[in-house]
CSV table of C-alpha atoms and ligand atoms in Angstrom, one decimal:
chain,number,residue,atom,x,y,z
A,1,MET,CA,0.0,0.0,0.0
A,2,ALA,CA,1.2,3.5,-0.8
A,3,VAL,CA,0.0,7.1,-0.4
A,4,GLY,CA,-2.1,8.2,-3.4
A,5,ILE,CA,-1.6,11.5,-5.0
A,6,PHE,CA,-4.2,12.7,-7.5
A,7,ASP,CA,-4.2,15.6,-10.0
A,8,SER,CA,-6.1,16.2,-13.2
A,9,GLY,CA,-2.8,16.2,-15.0
A,10,LEU,CA,0.8,16.9,-14.4
A,11,GLY,CA,0.6,19.8,-11.9
A,12,GLY,CA,0.4,17.5,-8.9
A,13,LEU,CA,3.9,16.3,-9.7
A,14,THR,CA,5.1,19.5,-8.0
A,15,VAL,CA,3.4,18.2,-4.8
A,16,LEU,CA,4.7,14.6,-5.3
A,17,ASP,CA,8.2,15.9,-5.8
A,18,ALA,CA,8.2,17.8,-2.5
A,19,ALA,CA,6.5,14.9,-0.7
A,20,GLN,CA,9.2,12.4,-2.0
A,21,LYS,CA,12.0,14.8,-0.9
A,22,ARG,CA,10.4,15.1,2.6
A,23,LEU,CA,9.4,11.4,2.9
A,24,PRO,CA,12.0,9.5,0.9
A,25,ASP,CA,10.9,6.1,2.2
A,26,VAL,CA,7.2,6.4,1.5
A,27,PRO,CA,5.9,4.8,-1.7
A,28,PHE,CA,3.4,6.9,-3.7
A,29,VAL,CA,0.9,6.1,-6.4
A,30,TYR,CA,0.4,9.2,-8.6
A,31,TYR,CA,-2.7,9.4,-10.8
A,32,ALA,CA,-3.0,11.9,-13.6
A,33,ASP,CA,-6.4,12.2,-15.1
A,34,SER,CA,-4.9,13.5,-18.3
A,35,ALA,CA,-7.8,12.2,-20.5
A,36,HIS,CA,-10.1,14.7,-18.8
A,37,ALA,CA,-7.7,17.6,-18.0
A,38,PRO,CA,-8.2,20.5,-17.6
A,39,TYR,CA,-10.7,20.3,-14.7
A,40,GLY,CA,-10.7,24.1,-14.2
A,41,VAL,CA,-13.3,24.8,-16.9
A,42,ARG,CA,-15.7,22.0,-15.9
A,43,THR,CA,-18.9,22.1,-13.8
A,44,ALA,CA,-18.7,21.1,-10.1
A,45,ASP,CA,-20.8,18.0,-10.8
A,46,ASP,CA,-18.4,16.9,-13.5
A,47,ILE,CA,-15.4,17.6,-11.3
A,48,TYR,CA,-17.0,15.6,-8.5
A,49,ASP,CA,-17.7,12.5,-10.8
A,50,LEU,CA,-14.2,12.5,-12.2
A,51,THR,CA,-12.5,13.0,-8.8
A,52,VAL,CA,-14.5,10.1,-7.3
A,53,LYS,CA,-13.6,7.8,-10.1
A,54,ALA,CA,-9.9,8.6,-9.9
A,55,THR,CA,-9.8,8.4,-6.1
A,56,GLN,CA,-11.5,4.9,-6.4
A,57,ALA,CA,-8.7,3.9,-8.8
A,58,LEU,CA,-6.2,4.9,-6.2
A,59,PHE,CA,-8.1,3.0,-3.4
A,60,ASP,CA,-8.1,0.0,-5.8
A,61,ALA,CA,-4.3,0.4,-6.3
A,62,GLY,CA,-4.0,-0.1,-2.5
A,63,CYS,CA,-3.9,3.4,-1.2
A,64,ASP,CA,-5.8,4.1,2.1
A,65,LEU,CA,-4.8,7.7,2.1
A,66,VAL,CA,-5.3,9.9,-1.0
A,67,ILE,CA,-4.1,13.5,-1.3
A,68,LEU,CA,-6.1,15.6,-3.8
A,69,ALA,CA,-3.1,17.5,-5.1
A,70,CYS,CA,-5.5,19.5,-7.3
A,71,ASN,CA,-7.0,22.7,-6.0
A,72,THR,CA,-9.9,22.5,-8.4
A,73,ALA,CA,-10.9,19.0,-7.1
A,74,SER,CA,-10.3,20.1,-3.5
A,75,ALA,CA,-12.4,23.2,-4.0
A,76,ALA,CA,-15.2,21.7,-6.0
A,77,ALA,CA,-15.5,18.0,-4.8
A,78,LEU,CA,-13.7,17.3,-1.5
A,79,ARG,CA,-16.4,18.5,0.9
A,80,ARG,CA,-19.1,16.5,-1.0
A,81,MET,CA,-16.9,13.4,-1.0
A,82,GLN,CA,-16.2,13.7,2.7
A,83,GLU,CA,-19.9,14.1,3.4
A,84,SER,CA,-21.3,11.2,1.4
A,85,TRP,CA,-18.8,9.0,-0.3
A,86,ILE,CA,-15.4,8.2,1.4
A,87,PRO,CA,-15.5,4.7,3.1
A,88,ALA,CA,-14.8,4.8,6.9
A,89,ASP,CA,-11.4,3.1,6.5
A,90,LYS,CA,-10.0,5.5,3.9
A,91,ARG,CA,-8.9,9.2,4.1
A,92,VAL,CA,-8.9,11.9,1.4
A,93,LEU,CA,-7.2,15.2,2.1
A,94,GLY,CA,-7.1,18.4,0.1
A,95,VAL,CA,-4.4,21.0,-0.5
A,96,PHE,CA,-6.1,24.2,0.6
A,97,VAL,CA,-5.8,24.0,4.4
A,98,PRO,CA,-2.0,23.7,4.7
A,99,LEU,CA,-1.7,26.8,2.5
A,100,ILE,CA,-4.2,28.8,4.4
A,101,GLU,CA,-2.6,27.8,7.7
A,102,ALA,CA,0.8,29.1,6.4
A,103,LEU,CA,-0.8,32.3,5.2
A,104,THR,CA,-2.5,32.9,8.6
A,105,GLU,CA,0.5,31.8,10.7
A,106,ARG,CA,-1.3,28.8,12.3
A,107,SER,CA,0.1,25.4,13.1
A,108,TRP,CA,-1.7,22.2,12.1
A,109,GLY,CA,-5.2,21.8,13.3
A,110,ASP,CA,-5.3,25.2,15.2
A,111,ASN,CA,-9.1,25.7,15.3
A,112,SER,CA,-9.1,28.8,17.4
A,113,PRO,CA,-11.3,31.7,16.3
A,114,PRO,CA,-10.3,33.9,13.4
A,115,ARG,CA,-7.9,36.7,14.2
A,116,GLU,CA,-5.9,39.5,12.5
A,117,VAL,CA,-2.8,38.4,10.6
A,118,ASP,CA,0.1,40.1,8.9
A,119,VAL,CA,-1.1,40.0,5.3
A,120,LYS,CA,-3.9,42.3,4.4
A,121,HIS,CA,-4.1,42.2,0.6
A,122,VAL,CA,-3.9,38.8,-1.0
A,123,ALA,CA,-4.0,38.0,-4.7
A,124,LEU,CA,-5.3,34.5,-5.5
A,125,PHE,CA,-4.4,32.9,-8.8
A,126,ALA,CA,-6.4,29.8,-9.6
A,127,THR,CA,-8.5,28.0,-12.2
A,128,PRO,CA,-12.0,29.4,-13.1
A,129,ALA,CA,-13.7,26.5,-11.2
A,130,THR,CA,-11.6,27.1,-8.0
A,131,VAL,CA,-12.3,30.9,-8.1
A,132,SER,CA,-16.0,30.4,-8.6
A,133,SER,CA,-16.3,27.8,-5.7
A,134,ARG,CA,-15.0,30.6,-3.3
A,135,ALA,CA,-13.6,27.7,-1.2
A,136,PHE,CA,-10.4,29.6,-0.6
A,137,GLN,CA,-12.2,32.7,0.8
A,138,ARG,CA,-14.4,30.3,2.9
A,139,GLU,CA,-11.5,28.5,4.5
A,140,LEU,CA,-9.7,31.8,5.1
A,141,ALA,CA,-12.7,33.4,6.8
A,142,PHE,CA,-12.6,30.5,9.4
A,143,ARG,CA,-9.0,31.6,10.3
A,144,ALA,CA,-8.4,35.3,9.7
A,145,ILE,CA,-10.2,38.6,9.8
A,146,GLY,CA,-9.6,41.8,7.8
A,147,VAL,CA,-7.9,40.1,4.8
A,148,ASP,CA,-8.9,41.5,1.4
A,149,VAL,CA,-8.7,38.7,-1.3
A,150,GLU,CA,-8.8,39.5,-5.0
A,151,ALA,CA,-9.1,36.3,-7.1
A,152,GLN,CA,-7.9,36.0,-10.7
A,153,ALA,CA,-9.2,33.1,-12.8
A,154,CYS,CA,-6.3,32.2,-15.0
A,155,GLY,CA,-8.0,30.7,-18.0
A,156,GLY,CA,-5.8,28.9,-20.5
A,157,VAL,CA,-2.6,28.5,-18.3
A,158,VAL,CA,-3.2,24.8,-17.4
A,159,ASP,CA,-4.0,23.8,-21.1
A,160,ALA,CA,-0.8,25.5,-22.2
A,161,ILE,CA,1.3,23.8,-19.6
A,162,GLU,CA,-0.3,20.4,-20.3
A,163,ASP,CA,0.4,20.9,-24.0
A,164,GLY,CA,4.0,21.9,-23.2
A,165,ASP,CA,3.5,25.3,-24.7
A,166,MET,CA,5.5,27.3,-22.2
A,167,ILE,CA,5.7,30.5,-24.3
A,168,LEU,CA,1.9,30.7,-24.3
A,169,ALA,CA,1.8,29.9,-20.6
A,170,GLU,CA,4.2,32.7,-19.9
A,171,ALA,CA,2.2,35.2,-22.0
A,172,LEU,CA,-1.0,34.2,-20.2
A,173,VAL,CA,0.7,34.5,-16.7
A,174,ASN,CA,1.8,38.1,-17.6
A,175,SER,CA,-1.7,39.0,-18.8
A,176,HIS,CA,-3.4,37.5,-15.7
A,177,VAL,CA,-1.0,39.3,-13.3
A,178,ASP,CA,-1.7,42.6,-15.2
A,179,ALA,CA,-5.5,42.0,-14.8
A,180,LEU,CA,-5.1,41.3,-11.1
A,181,LYS,CA,-3.0,44.4,-10.6
A,182,ARG,CA,-5.7,46.5,-12.2
A,183,LYS,CA,-8.0,45.3,-9.4
A,184,MET,CA,-5.4,45.2,-6.6
A,185,PRO,CA,-2.4,47.4,-7.4
A,186,GLN,CA,-0.3,46.3,-4.4
A,187,PRO,CA,-0.9,42.9,-3.0
A,188,ASP,CA,1.3,41.9,0.0
A,189,ALA,CA,1.0,38.2,-0.8
A,190,ALA,CA,0.1,36.0,-3.8
A,191,ILE,CA,-1.2,32.5,-3.6
A,192,LEU,CA,-0.5,30.1,-6.5
A,193,GLY,CA,-3.8,28.2,-6.0
A,194,CYS,CA,-3.3,25.6,-8.7
A,195,THR,CA,-0.7,22.9,-8.5
A,196,HIS,CA,0.4,23.6,-12.1
A,197,TYR,CA,1.4,27.1,-11.4
A,198,PRO,CA,4.7,26.3,-9.5
A,199,LEU,CA,6.0,25.3,-12.9
A,200,MET,CA,5.6,29.0,-13.7
A,201,GLN,CA,6.6,30.4,-10.3
A,202,GLU,CA,9.5,32.5,-11.6
A,203,GLN,CA,7.2,34.1,-14.2
A,204,PHE,CA,4.6,34.9,-11.5
A,205,GLN,CA,7.2,36.4,-9.2
A,206,ALA,CA,8.8,38.5,-12.0
A,207,ALA,CA,5.4,39.8,-13.1
A,208,LEU,CA,4.3,40.6,-9.5
A,209,GLY,CA,7.6,42.1,-8.4
A,210,LYS,CA,10.0,40.9,-5.7
A,211,GLU,CA,8.2,42.7,-2.8
A,212,VAL,CA,5.2,40.3,-3.2
A,213,LYS,CA,5.5,37.1,-1.1
A,214,VAL,CA,4.5,34.2,-3.3
A,215,PHE,CA,3.0,31.2,-1.5
A,216,SER,CA,3.1,27.9,-3.4
A,217,GLN,CA,1.8,24.7,-2.1
A,218,ALA,CA,4.2,21.9,-2.7
A,219,ASN,CA,6.4,22.2,0.4
A,220,LEU,CA,3.5,23.2,2.6
A,221,VAL,CA,1.5,20.1,1.6
A,222,ALA,CA,4.6,17.8,2.0
A,223,GLU,CA,5.2,19.1,5.5
A,224,SER,CA,1.6,18.7,6.5
A,225,LEU,CA,1.6,15.1,5.0
A,226,ALA,CA,4.7,14.3,7.1
A,227,ASP,CA,2.9,15.6,10.2
A,228,TYR,CA,-0.2,13.6,9.4
A,229,LEU,CA,1.7,10.3,8.9
A,230,GLU,CA,3.5,10.8,12.2
A,231,ARG,CA,0.1,10.9,13.9
A,232,ARG,CA,-1.5,8.2,11.7
A,233,PRO,CA,1.4,5.8,10.9
A,234,GLU,CA,-1.1,3.1,9.9
A,235,MET,CA,-1.8,5.1,6.8
A,236,LEU,CA,1.9,4.8,5.8
A,237,GLY,CA,2.0,2.1,3.2
A,238,GLU,CA,4.6,-0.1,1.6
A,239,GLY,CA,5.1,-1.1,-2.1
A,240,GLU,CA,6.6,0.7,-5.0
A,241,THR,CA,6.1,4.2,-6.4
A,242,ARG,CA,3.9,4.1,-9.5
A,243,TYR,CA,2.5,6.6,-12.0
A,244,LEU,CA,-0.9,6.0,-13.5
A,245,THR,CA,-2.7,8.0,-16.2
A,246,SER,CA,-6.0,7.9,-17.9
A,247,GLY,CA,-4.3,9.5,-21.0
A,248,ASP,CA,-1.7,8.2,-23.4
A,249,PRO,CA,1.2,6.9,-21.1
A,250,LYS,CA,3.9,7.6,-23.6
A,251,GLN,CA,2.9,11.2,-24.2
A,252,VAL,CA,2.2,11.9,-20.6
A,253,SER,CA,5.6,10.4,-19.6
A,254,GLN,CA,7.4,12.7,-22.1
A,255,ARG,CA,5.8,15.8,-20.7
A,256,ALA,CA,6.5,14.7,-17.2
A,257,VAL,CA,10.2,14.3,-17.9
A,258,GLN,CA,10.2,17.7,-19.6
A,259,PHE,CA,8.7,19.3,-16.5
A,260,MET,CA,10.4,17.5,-13.7
A,261,ARG,CA,13.7,16.8,-15.5
A,262,ARG,CA,14.0,13.2,-14.3
A,263,GLN,CA,12.8,9.8,-15.6
A,264,ILE,CA,9.1,9.3,-14.9
A,265,THR,CA,7.3,6.4,-16.6
A,266,PHE,CA,3.5,6.4,-16.6
A,267,GLU,CA,1.4,3.3,-17.1
A,268,SER,CA,-2.3,3.1,-18.2
A,269,ALA,CA,-4.7,3.4,-15.3
B,301,DGL,N1,-3.8,21.4,-11.2
B,301,DGL,C1,-5.1,21.6,-10.8
B,301,DGL,C2,-5.4,22.6,-9.7
B,301,DGL,O1,-4.6,22.6,-8.8
B,301,DGL,C3,-6.2,21.6,-11.8
B,301,DGL,C4,-5.9,22.2,-13.1
B,301,DGL,C5,-7.0,21.9,-14.1
B,301,DGL,O2,-7.2,20.7,-14.4
B,301,DGL,O3,-7.7,22.8,-14.6
B,301,DGL,O4,-6.3,23.3,-9.7
C-alpha cells in the first residue's frame, strides 16, 4: 500500500516531488487524469464525478490515504466526497488547508477563532472553477479577519502547460497578473492556488515584483503530510512508487520528464 496523489494532470507532480523529498521512504501512487484535464473549466458535478472515479482507482491500487493534489478538485469536490462518499477506513485530504494555515500563521489543526494576521491584501491565482467555488475565501474566513482577497481566474494556463507550450503559458501568466494588478495594485502576498502554477513560479514572481511574497503549495503540503503520517502511521504504506494516467502513457511520460527533469514512466490506469 502506498499514499495516493491525485491531479487532473501533471501539476500534482510538483506536490509529489516535494513529498518524495520530505518522505524518501514512503511509496506513492500518482494518478494523472490526463484524458479529462483541464478540470478548471468543468462544472462542479463533472469535477466531483471525475475525482471520485480517480480516487476509487487509487483505493483499488491499494492506497488508504489519498491527497487531492489539485485545488480544483479540493475546492469543487472534496467536501461533498467527505460528506457522502469516502469509506470509513479511507482518508482523502485536500491541498487548501496547509496553504491557508501558512498564510494565517497557524500550526496544524489550530481551530481557534479567526484573528488578525500580517497579510492584508492577498492575490489568489487559480482556475476558473476554483475561483467560482469561493472555497479559498471560505477557509480563510474561518481563520483570519480583515484580509482582502482578489481572485484572478487564470483561464488557459493549465492547457498551455499540459500541451508543453511554455511560451503561451508565460504570456498568459503576464496578462493574468496585469489583470489582477488593475483590481489590486499592491498585494502583499500572492497565492498560487493551482498545482500547475509552481511550474511558472519565476514568471509569476517576476510579473508581480519581488516585494510580493508568493506562496506555493508543494512544500507546505509535503510538511503537512509528514505531520499527518506521524500521527497516523497506519496510513503509511509499503510497495513501489507508480505513475498512472487515464491518458496516453507515452505522451504523458514525455511531458512529465520535460517538467520534472527526471525519468518518470506512466502506465495506463
Ligand atoms: N492542477 C489543478 C489545480 O490545482 C487543476 C488544473 C486543471 O485541471 O484545470 O487546480
